[in-house]
Amino acid sequence: MILETRQLSKTYQVGQEEIHALRGVDFQADSGDFTVINGPSGSGKTTFLNLIACIDRPTSGEVMIEGQSTNQLSESHLAELRKHKIGLVFQTFNLIPVLSAYENVEYPLLLLGLNRAERRKRVMGLLEEVGLKDLARRRPDELSGGQRQRIAIARALVTEPKIVLADEPSANLDSETGKQVMGIMRHLNQDHHVAFIVVTHDPVVTQYAQRIVKIRDGQLSEENSRGASTKNPAA
Amino acid sequence: MELQLKIPLRNLTRNRRRTLLCVAIIALGTAMIYAVLGYVDQTLYQIRFGTVAQYGHFQIASPTLWSEKTEGYDYLIQDGKLAQIDQILKQQPEVEAYTTELSFSGLASTDRKTKVLRATALVPANTAHDYNEFVIDGQGQGLQPTDRGKALIGKLLAEELQLKPGDFFRVTTTTVDGAYNVGPLEVAGIFTVYNTQADSQLIFVPLSYGHTLLDTAGVAKVIVKLKNLDETNRVAAAVQQQLTAAGLDLEVRTGFQLAVFYQQAIAFFNMLFGFIMLSVAVLVFFIVLQVLTMSFLERTREVGTIRAIGTRSSQVFTMFLMESTFLAILGAAAGLVLGWVLGQGFNALGITWEPPGVSEAVPVQLRLMWSNAWPPFIVSLIATLLSALYPSIHSARLRIADALRTS
């Protein structure tokens, strides 16, 4: 099991009021899964993604990556874990504007301390896979939205992570480009045998899912082939 | 290292106007400190030069002369002791030259006026202590070794007595035994040491004339000139040790110990420079703090992104600090160049002023040495890095999820 959550909860304090963004979520994902977590705005999608990406800490419950609990890990250990095992794709692409497409994809490899030749091999390989080898020298502001998202996908995969987490990856793209990006993600999922977890409110994205999980009011329910829901979708 | 260099360097070109503003502020601060330091250094250099010219590098005299507890002329150094001092000084290779002097007070009078004077009887044209260089151009000439009844007279005293080169006046004083003595003197030249008190009272006469007037063969002190100013304390201590070992009841004092004004001037100018430097540094600190805080805050989501993909907070902190370091180096270097160029322009203007107690206007000059470049460079660097500290720490410690939510 690559990823597992146990009774994961997150509560925010807003003034005197407590907001329960997640309520005791159990979830599992394995290598090669392509899971889409679908739900409306405010349902807890991004909170769930932040917790399983180890960029936020749960109020209770735990996140296990490859069987190891992340609850007790220090900030620097969590940074190491994210660097080696997790790739992230953001809704707004989040590329570093002062770096070229090549350098953006290369950035996580600099964190890993790989040598120049190895970095070049991996970066160019992935740029070719996302179809942007010829635009490697361009800065993000010289690329279209779809191209930027493909660079972001290449950056997420370049460290050969165990899991890629994508937060509304097609939300800032037109429908055609969104489909292209999802197609690339699905293709890379199959080629690299990496678990993809995509959170989205866009029903179109669910077409690419191998597995669909609904989220509503901070609770997950798996949608089976007959359209019926099962709460707490531990696979 | 590539990580710590590439992004900070590229970020400098990101918002060029803001970077230029920051560089300009740092450069202006650096240039101001450099200029002030140039002025202070030039002033202290002049004072140091004047002190050495007035007192020599060090002097040897009876402790009773230094303590001003002497009665009459019992402090005079006589021939036998002078021969021993001569031997000791010849053993010091750092000693370039030395001379002897005798001082006395008296009255200078012409047919029209009488004024109080302080006279220094010295060996004419001795390089250890030569006042001939203070003779004003066109106002006579210096004392020569063959001169006997001639004198150099202070500019203001000469004006009071209405004397010009070639004129005669009388000096009245008492001999070492207390008898009145009067002698005529011809004005060889008129000098200025740019000090009102000295210019209005002081005259220089040949030592042989002083001996005759005071009816003694003794001298008040031995004045020593060294080859290197920096060796003053070491050689003075060595000579003192040898004098004591030789059983001579004499005390060595350096020119800087004797010149109370020098000590006060050093303290004053150091305080002045410290105050101005601190003020400029504080100003640079607050302005750069504001600019950097704004600049770093704009990159909050970017920080969230790089943290999310595995950059440690310490690496984020280093990146921001490196960016600030580049900014500081750029600004400080530009400031030194700016300060040097403006300083040269200022020096070329030839502005003068009359400091208190100084009889003539002196040029205001900035001493723009490269050895003076380090303090303003370091101060600007530290001020900029201190101002970068808070926004850097703040950015590095951002909660990733919150940073990513920032629009």
XYZ file of C-alpha atoms in Angstrom:
642
model
C 0.000 0.000 0.000
C 1.467 3.336 -1.081
C -0.897 5.607 0.781
C -3.294 5.021 3.606
C -5.223 7.364 5.878
C -6.802 6.295 9.129
C -9.636 8.265 10.705
C -8.203 11.453 9.239
C -9.829 14.603 10.584
C -9.115 18.288 10.232
C -10.852 21.020 12.145
C -10.294 24.735 11.605
C -11.049 27.318 14.222
C -12.672 30.370 12.650
C -13.350 32.840 15.421
C -15.543 31.018 17.939
C -16.706 28.512 15.348
C -15.132 25.138 14.586
C -15.191 24.057 10.942
C -14.872 20.304 10.440
C -13.208 20.125 7.017
C -12.564 16.370 7.244
C -14.343 13.862 9.464
C -12.564 10.573 10.160
C -11.562 9.663 6.610
C -10.149 6.222 5.812
C -8.567 5.999 2.395
C -6.114 3.734 0.592
C -4.280 3.979 -2.718
C -1.849 1.621 -4.382
C 0.845 1.909 -7.069
C -0.574 2.577 -10.493
C -3.989 3.708 -9.205
C -5.590 6.663 -10.929
C -8.050 7.969 -8.375
C -10.249 10.984 -8.875
C -11.699 12.567 -5.774
C -14.699 14.520 -6.877
C -16.723 16.968 -4.870
C -18.139 20.470 -4.796
C -16.346 23.541 -3.503
C -15.928 23.494 0.277
C -16.349 19.741 0.495
C -12.796 19.275 1.901
C -10.992 18.194 -1.307
C -7.999 20.525 -0.940
C -7.776 19.921 2.810
C -7.594 16.176 2.144
C -4.968 16.711 -0.558
C -2.869 18.943 1.720
C -2.936 16.311 4.445
C -1.945 13.392 2.215
C 0.729 15.638 0.593
C 2.137 16.176 4.097
C 2.002 19.953 3.758
C -0.522 20.248 6.564
C -1.041 18.266 9.760
C -4.293 16.531 10.726
C -6.236 17.366 13.870
C -6.532 13.624 14.464
C -5.973 10.386 12.590
C -2.922 9.595 10.573
C -1.414 9.517 7.096
C 0.751 6.503 6.209
C 3.109 6.609 3.216
C 4.431 3.184 2.283
C 3.352 1.940 5.692
C 5.174 4.669 7.603
C 3.161 7.044 9.749
C 3.932 10.695 9.012
C 2.357 12.121 12.163
C 5.489 12.208 14.268
C 7.852 13.360 11.514
C 9.573 16.726 11.909
C 9.203 19.485 9.302
C 12.563 18.630 7.733
C 11.705 14.903 7.603
C 8.399 15.747 5.963
C 10.302 17.889 3.422
C 12.534 14.887 2.681
C 9.480 12.667 2.282
C 7.789 15.087 -0.107
C 11.005 15.461 -2.079
C 11.450 11.734 -2.630
C 7.956 10.262 -2.679
C 5.390 12.880 -3.616
C 4.852 14.881 -6.799
C 2.468 17.816 -6.808
C 0.439 19.444 -9.577
C -1.385 22.660 -8.737
C -4.469 24.312 -10.157
C -2.523 27.489 -10.965
C 0.547 25.586 -12.233
C 2.822 27.299 -9.666
C 5.926 27.352 -11.811
C 8.847 29.487 -10.680
C 8.648 32.511 -12.996
C 12.387 33.260 -13.039
C 13.287 29.763 -14.222
C 12.910 28.322 -17.717
C 10.714 25.302 -18.427
C 13.815 23.102 -18.274
C 14.965 24.643 -14.980
C 11.511 24.319 -13.425
C 11.500 20.594 -14.124
C 15.124 20.352 -12.993
C 14.480 22.135 -9.671
C 13.399 19.068 -7.615
C 16.443 17.183 -8.925
C 18.711 19.924 -7.564
C 17.080 19.285 -4.197
C 17.916 15.596 -4.593
C 21.518 16.503 -5.409
C 21.711 14.570 -8.691
C 24.596 15.276 -11.036
C 24.150 17.412 -14.139
C 24.147 14.532 -16.639
C 21.504 12.572 -14.712
C 19.407 15.685 -14.308
C 19.579 16.429 -18.019
C 18.627 12.879 -18.938
C 15.577 12.869 -16.691
C 14.403 16.396 -17.517
C 14.699 16.002 -21.289
C 13.040 12.575 -21.108
C 10.020 13.975 -19.324
C 9.824 17.118 -21.461
C 9.691 14.819 -24.451
C 6.931 12.736 -22.845
C 4.800 15.841 -22.249
C 5.612 17.097 -25.749
C 7.527 20.232 -24.773
C 11.114 19.326 -25.536
C 11.408 22.201 -28.006
C 10.168 24.770 -25.492
C 12.654 23.876 -22.772
C 14.316 27.294 -22.774
C 11.119 29.298 -22.464
C 10.079 31.013 -19.289
C 6.581 30.276 -17.871
C 5.229 33.633 -19.053
C 6.120 32.596 -22.613
C 3.997 29.430 -22.409
C 0.245 28.830 -22.680
C -1.776 27.527 -19.741
C -1.801 23.985 -21.086
C 1.949 24.059 -21.700
C 2.568 25.337 -18.182
C 0.482 22.558 -16.688
C 2.391 19.978 -18.727
C 5.655 21.443 -17.362
C 4.183 21.185 -13.862
C 3.307 17.519 -14.508
C 6.854 16.858 -15.720
C 8.190 18.552 -12.557
C 5.926 16.357 -10.403
C 7.197 13.172 -12.054
C 10.881 13.977 -12.461
C 11.910 12.681 -9.036
C 10.192 9.363 -9.800
C 7.786 9.722 -6.869
C 5.451 7.061 -5.521
C 2.410 9.330 -5.631
C 1.401 12.320 -7.736
C -1.241 14.545 -6.211
C -3.071 16.985 -8.453
C -5.340 19.757 -7.219
C -7.886 20.774 -9.860
C -5.308 20.381 -12.665
C -7.752 21.376 -15.421
C -9.591 24.177 -13.623
C -7.588 26.975 -15.223
C -7.626 25.463 -18.706
C -10.192 25.483 -21.475
C -12.060 22.209 -21.849
C -10.025 20.944 -24.814
C -6.651 21.704 -23.163
C -7.994 20.237 -19.921
C -8.756 16.989 -21.695
C -5.266 16.942 -23.235
C -3.653 17.462 -19.845
C -5.762 14.728 -18.256
C -4.888 12.449 -21.146
C -1.189 13.049 -20.547
C -1.594 12.388 -16.833
C -3.414 9.132 -17.446
C -0.812 8.092 -19.960
C 2.066 8.860 -17.554
C 0.217 7.031 -14.797
C 0.199 3.886 -16.888
C 3.763 4.333 -18.188
C 5.397 5.132 -14.863
C 3.107 3.001 -12.704
C 2.773 5.871 -10.240
C -0.312 6.389 -8.099
C -2.217 9.505 -9.236
C -4.753 11.137 -6.967
C -6.624 13.977 -8.612
C -9.060 16.159 -6.695
C -11.538 18.069 -8.801
C -15.048 19.425 -8.934
C -15.064 18.973 -12.723
C -17.192 15.926 -13.689
C -15.335 15.690 -17.022
C -12.135 14.711 -15.213
C -13.861 11.663 -13.744
C -13.924 10.187 -17.274
C -10.218 9.481 -16.887
C -10.565 7.865 -13.490
C -9.840 4.265 -12.793
C -11.455 4.841 -9.460
C -13.795 7.625 -8.374
C -14.199 8.778 -4.809
C -16.828 11.330 -3.869
C -16.213 13.844 -1.122
C -18.949 15.764 0.615
C -18.976 17.528 3.983
C -15.540 16.153 4.791
C -16.441 12.520 4.234
C -15.411 10.199 1.398
C -17.555 7.648 -0.323
C -16.487 5.377 -3.161
C -18.645 5.307 -6.262
C -18.864 1.765 -7.601
C -19.646 0.729 -11.147
C -23.369 0.758 -10.424
C -23.210 4.370 -9.247
C -23.900 3.437 -5.598
C -21.732 4.938 -2.858
C -19.765 3.218 -0.095
C -18.494 5.370 2.777
C -14.791 5.427 3.653
C -13.289 3.914 0.504
C -10.408 1.840 1.738
C -9.601 0.032 -1.509
C 24.975 25.656 -4.418
C 23.362 26.086 -7.824
C 20.055 26.282 -5.990
C 21.315 29.017 -3.677
C 22.754 31.056 -6.542
C 20.486 30.700 -9.534
C 17.121 31.681 -8.067
C 18.433 34.562 -5.891
C 20.379 35.991 -8.827
C 17.423 35.667 -11.203
C 15.111 37.224 -8.639
C 17.239 40.367 -8.746
C 16.224 40.872 -12.363
C 12.585 40.119 -11.647
C 11.447 43.561 -10.614
C 14.215 45.738 -11.975
C 12.785 49.008 -10.716
C 12.589 47.713 -7.159
C 16.065 46.208 -7.353
C 17.411 49.507 -8.663
C 15.669 51.380 -5.857
C 17.212 49.049 -3.285
C 20.660 49.280 -4.864
C 20.358 53.073 -5.021
C 19.451 53.325 -1.321
C 22.328 51.074 -0.280
C 24.696 52.869 -2.658
C 23.713 56.278 -1.330
C 24.219 55.132 2.257
C 27.593 53.611 1.397
C 28.698 56.730 -0.479
C 27.699 58.946 2.450
C 29.619 56.832 4.959
C 32.599 56.675 2.594
C 32.602 60.468 2.187
C 32.248 61.150 5.922
C 35.015 58.659 6.664
C 37.136 60.359 3.976
C 36.619 63.723 5.682
C 37.311 62.354 9.177
C 40.378 60.473 7.970
C 41.739 63.539 6.163
C 41.190 65.694 9.235
C 42.845 63.169 11.546
C 45.671 62.775 9.048
C 46.226 66.542 9.117
C 46.062 66.596 12.903
C 48.462 63.635 13.108
C 50.804 65.321 10.647
C 50.563 68.572 12.582
C 51.147 66.784 15.885
C 54.295 65.096 14.602
C 55.451 68.391 13.075
C 54.870 70.143 16.387
C 56.068 67.518 18.841
C 58.170 65.059 16.824
C 57.473 61.336 17.153
C 58.654 61.398 20.751
C 60.504 63.619 23.150
C 62.942 63.013 25.984
C 62.926 65.346 28.976
C 63.132 65.492 32.747
C 60.006 64.133 34.513
C 59.737 67.483 36.322
C 59.241 69.250 32.978
C 56.440 66.849 31.990
C 54.759 67.151 35.386
C 55.072 70.942 35.257
C 56.323 70.939 38.867
C 59.606 72.555 37.932
C 60.901 75.683 39.542
C 63.194 77.739 37.380
C 65.316 75.806 34.927
C 66.265 72.763 37.072
C 64.892 70.450 34.387
C 67.564 71.340 31.834
C 69.575 68.471 30.359
C 73.267 69.228 30.440
C 76.105 68.151 28.098
C 77.069 64.887 29.839
C 73.552 63.483 29.687
C 73.160 64.649 26.101
C 76.163 62.553 25.097
C 74.571 59.450 26.689
C 71.239 60.141 24.969
C 73.129 60.512 21.696
C 74.626 57.031 22.165
C 71.251 55.472 22.954
C 69.495 57.060 19.960
C 72.267 55.989 17.597
C 71.564 52.364 18.554
C 67.979 52.674 17.243
C 67.911 52.129 13.464
C 64.353 53.527 13.284
C 65.550 56.966 14.415
C 65.864 59.213 11.392
C 67.059 62.353 13.180
C 66.867 64.153 16.494
C 67.382 67.646 17.779
C 67.410 69.607 21.008
C 65.331 72.548 22.082
C 65.127 75.138 24.778
C 61.958 77.094 25.535
C 61.454 80.315 27.396
C 58.949 83.116 27.820
C 59.563 86.805 27.581
C 58.553 90.027 25.964
C 58.908 91.077 22.352
C 59.091 94.770 21.830
C 59.570 97.352 19.163
C 59.630 101.104 19.567
C 55.871 101.122 19.316
C 54.582 97.990 21.072
C 55.413 95.185 23.491
C 53.853 91.733 23.431
C 54.224 88.549 25.467
C 56.029 85.785 23.598
C 56.924 82.149 23.899
C 60.232 81.336 22.273
C 61.632 78.032 21.135
C 65.374 77.941 20.636
C 66.191 75.191 18.162
C 68.871 73.890 15.850
C 68.084 75.639 12.532
C 67.216 73.465 9.539
C 67.400 70.246 11.582
C 65.113 67.738 9.837
C 63.925 66.294 13.148
C 61.965 69.401 13.921
C 62.023 71.949 11.181
C 59.705 74.932 11.321
C 61.149 76.488 8.185
C 58.444 74.766 6.130
C 55.806 76.886 7.907
C 57.282 80.148 6.609
C 54.649 81.853 4.463
C 55.542 82.243 0.802
C 56.943 85.729 0.171
C 57.352 86.399 3.888
C 61.076 85.861 4.261
C 62.977 82.613 4.640
C 63.719 79.913 7.192
C 66.511 79.921 9.751
C 69.870 78.701 8.469
C 72.524 76.801 10.491
C 74.811 79.852 10.295
C 72.126 82.261 11.534
C 72.563 83.586 15.046
C 70.586 86.757 15.777
C 67.619 85.937 13.573
C 64.115 84.662 14.318
C 60.996 83.249 12.736
C 57.973 85.070 14.083
C 54.320 84.034 14.195
C 52.078 85.737 11.661
C 49.683 87.329 14.174
C 52.504 88.447 16.448
C 54.268 90.012 13.458
C 51.049 91.836 12.581
C 50.656 93.107 16.167
C 54.233 94.363 16.261
C 54.041 95.545 12.623
C 57.135 93.563 11.702
C 58.214 92.318 8.320
C 61.264 90.311 7.213
C 64.477 92.289 7.778
C 62.964 94.337 10.671
C 64.481 94.170 14.154
C 62.828 93.728 17.552
C 64.007 93.116 21.117
C 63.498 90.064 23.319
C 63.512 90.490 27.064
C 63.714 87.463 29.360
C 65.526 86.170 32.434
C 68.609 83.985 32.478
C 68.547 80.622 34.250
C 69.902 82.444 37.298
C 67.048 84.952 37.263
C 68.848 88.004 35.839
C 67.185 90.140 33.178
C 68.635 89.877 29.718
C 67.747 91.600 26.499
C 68.811 90.789 22.967
C 68.066 92.092 19.465
C 66.605 89.831 16.772
C 66.156 90.293 13.064
C 62.992 88.845 11.483
C 64.186 86.150 9.061
C 60.704 84.997 8.144
C 57.038 84.995 9.195
C 55.318 81.661 9.703
C 51.889 80.238 10.394
C 50.980 76.921 11.970
C 47.287 77.744 11.430
C 46.744 78.045 15.161
C 45.643 81.392 16.513
C 47.361 81.028 19.887
C 50.665 79.816 18.414
C 50.675 82.382 15.611
C 50.128 85.232 18.075
C 52.824 84.279 20.620
C 55.459 81.975 19.183
C 58.912 82.788 17.822
C 61.785 80.479 16.838
C 65.396 81.428 17.419
C 68.668 79.526 16.885
C 69.640 77.375 19.899
C 72.960 79.177 20.208
C 71.078 82.480 20.624
C 68.853 80.895 23.272
C 71.903 79.603 25.152
C 73.397 83.098 25.193
C 70.147 84.789 26.219
C 69.458 82.316 29.037
C 73.136 81.987 29.905
C 73.159 78.167 29.869
C 74.463 75.273 27.764
C 71.561 73.008 28.698
C 68.485 72.027 26.684
C 64.904 71.398 27.780
C 64.244 68.369 25.677
C 65.398 66.105 22.904
C 62.990 65.723 19.995
C 63.186 62.535 17.980
C 61.933 61.876 14.463
C 61.426 58.311 13.263
C 61.412 56.802 9.810
C 58.018 55.227 10.407
C 55.143 56.680 12.431
C 53.795 53.228 13.229
C 56.998 52.376 15.119
C 56.555 55.278 17.557
C 55.333 53.332 20.597
C 57.808 50.477 20.160
C 60.901 52.681 19.744
C 59.785 55.067 22.502
C 59.471 52.125 24.903
C 62.882 50.763 23.884
C 64.552 54.148 24.374
C 62.865 54.587 27.760
C 64.178 51.175 28.806
C 67.723 52.114 27.764
C 67.581 55.506 29.509
C 66.495 53.835 32.732
C 69.179 51.175 32.347
C 71.756 53.936 31.898
C 70.612 55.522 35.159
C 69.286 58.673 33.487
C 66.345 60.288 35.227
C 64.601 61.123 31.975
C 61.181 60.287 30.620
C 60.054 59.580 27.071
C 56.677 60.881 25.896
C 55.240 60.382 22.440
C 53.931 63.324 20.442
C 50.410 61.934 20.698
C 50.686 61.749 24.513
C 51.819 65.345 24.624
C 49.176 66.640 22.255
C 46.042 66.703 24.393
C 44.199 68.211 21.449
C 45.060 65.173 19.334
C 43.480 62.795 21.844
C 40.385 64.963 22.089
C 40.173 65.298 18.309
C 40.435 61.528 17.832
C 37.670 60.936 20.377
C 35.478 63.638 18.855
C 35.882 62.514 15.261
C 35.415 58.864 16.160
C 32.187 59.787 17.917
C 31.089 61.963 15.001
C 31.826 59.245 12.486
C 30.143 56.601 14.651
C 27.026 58.729 14.995
C 26.758 59.514 11.277
C 27.526 55.906 10.323
C 24.858 54.608 12.701
C 22.296 57.133 11.442
C 22.910 56.204 7.807
C 22.900 52.484 8.633
C 19.567 52.804 10.478
C 18.105 54.732 7.547
C 19.298 52.099 5.054
C 18.025 49.355 7.371
C 14.456 50.661 7.534
C 14.107 51.570 3.863
C 15.576 48.272 2.653
C 13.468 46.393 5.229
C 10.327 47.890 3.737
C 11.346 47.151 0.152
C 12.471 43.583 0.891
C 9.413 42.791 3.003
C 7.188 43.819 0.118
C 9.323 41.926 -2.369
C 9.394 38.715 -0.316
C 5.693 38.865 0.553
C 4.849 38.966 -3.133
C 6.468 35.569 -3.472
C 4.494 33.876 -0.711
C 2.812 31.357 -3.014
C 6.094 30.640 -4.706
C 7.612 29.887 -1.313
C 4.660 27.595 -0.625
C 5.306 25.801 -3.925
C 9.008 25.185 -3.433
C 8.417 24.127 0.167
C 5.680 21.726 -1.003
C 8.023 20.044 -3.464
C 10.644 19.429 -0.803
C 12.681 22.593 -0.208
C 13.532 22.876 3.468
C 12.720 26.121 5.289
C 16.442 26.636 5.927
C 17.033 26.491 2.165
C 14.306 29.081 1.598
C 15.901 31.278 4.252
C 19.318 30.887 2.584
C 17.875 31.789 -0.822
C 16.403 35.038 0.494
C 19.546 35.852 2.425
C 21.685 35.189 -0.647
C 19.470 37.478 -2.693
C 19.900 40.185 -0.056
C 23.658 39.570 0.016
C 23.917 40.048 -3.747
C 21.827 43.184 -3.419
C 24.034 44.489 -0.610
C 27.276 43.731 -2.475
C 25.926 45.376 -5.616
C 24.698 48.440 -3.713
C 27.790 48.789 -1.551
C 30.150 48.423 -4.524
C 28.128 50.977 -6.494
C 28.195 53.221 -3.418
C 31.977 53.096 -3.200
C 32.311 54.033 -6.853
C 29.707 56.777 -6.422
C 31.404 58.032 -3.253
C 34.797 58.051 -4.943
C 33.546 59.940 -7.999
C 31.559 62.491 -5.944
C 34.468 62.815 -3.504
C 36.915 63.568 -6.300
C 34.495 66.165 -7.622
C 34.156 67.682 -4.147
C 37.925 67.789 -3.696
C 38.257 69.499 -7.065
C 35.954 72.317 -5.873
C 38.650 73.347 -3.371
C 36.188 74.384 -0.650
C 37.846 75.894 2.461
C 36.730 76.683 5.996
C 38.169 78.206 9.152
C 37.972 75.778 12.066
C 37.779 77.257 15.601
C 41.226 78.274 16.890
C 42.743 78.122 13.435
C 44.143 81.341 12.001
C 43.643 80.600 8.300
C 41.078 78.850 6.178
C 42.029 75.255 5.486
C 40.828 73.201 2.518
C 38.017 70.712 3.165
C 39.281 67.550 1.529
C 38.069 63.945 1.522
C 40.767 61.287 1.825
C 39.362 58.653 -0.531
C 41.716 55.757 0.120
C 40.704 52.224 -0.823
C 41.720 51.198 2.681
C 38.833 53.412 3.849
C 36.393 51.538 1.632
C 35.968 48.565 3.955
C 34.038 50.210 6.819
C 31.242 51.645 4.599
C 31.128 48.402 2.597
C 30.815 46.249 5.722
C 28.318 48.612 7.380
C 26.054 48.606 4.300
C 26.360 44.841 4.007
C 25.412 44.333 7.653
C 22.573 46.900 7.532
C 21.109 45.224 4.426
C 21.483 41.700 5.798
C 19.899 42.742 9.096
C 16.983 44.274 7.220
C 16.638 41.043 5.213
C 16.618 38.905 8.325
C 13.014 39.446 9.385
C 11.349 39.002 5.957
C 13.616 36.009 5.244
C 12.741 34.283 8.502
C 9.072 35.136 8.037
C 9.050 33.706 4.506
C 10.955 30.581 5.498
C 8.567 29.856 8.364
C 5.332 30.235 6.409
C 2.878 27.382 6.751
C 2.935 25.697 3.366
C -0.826 25.238 3.078
C -1.411 28.916 3.968
C 1.311 30.071 1.549
C -0.242 28.073 -1.290
C -3.626 29.640 -0.628
C -2.203 33.162 -1.080
C -3.294 34.716 -4.319
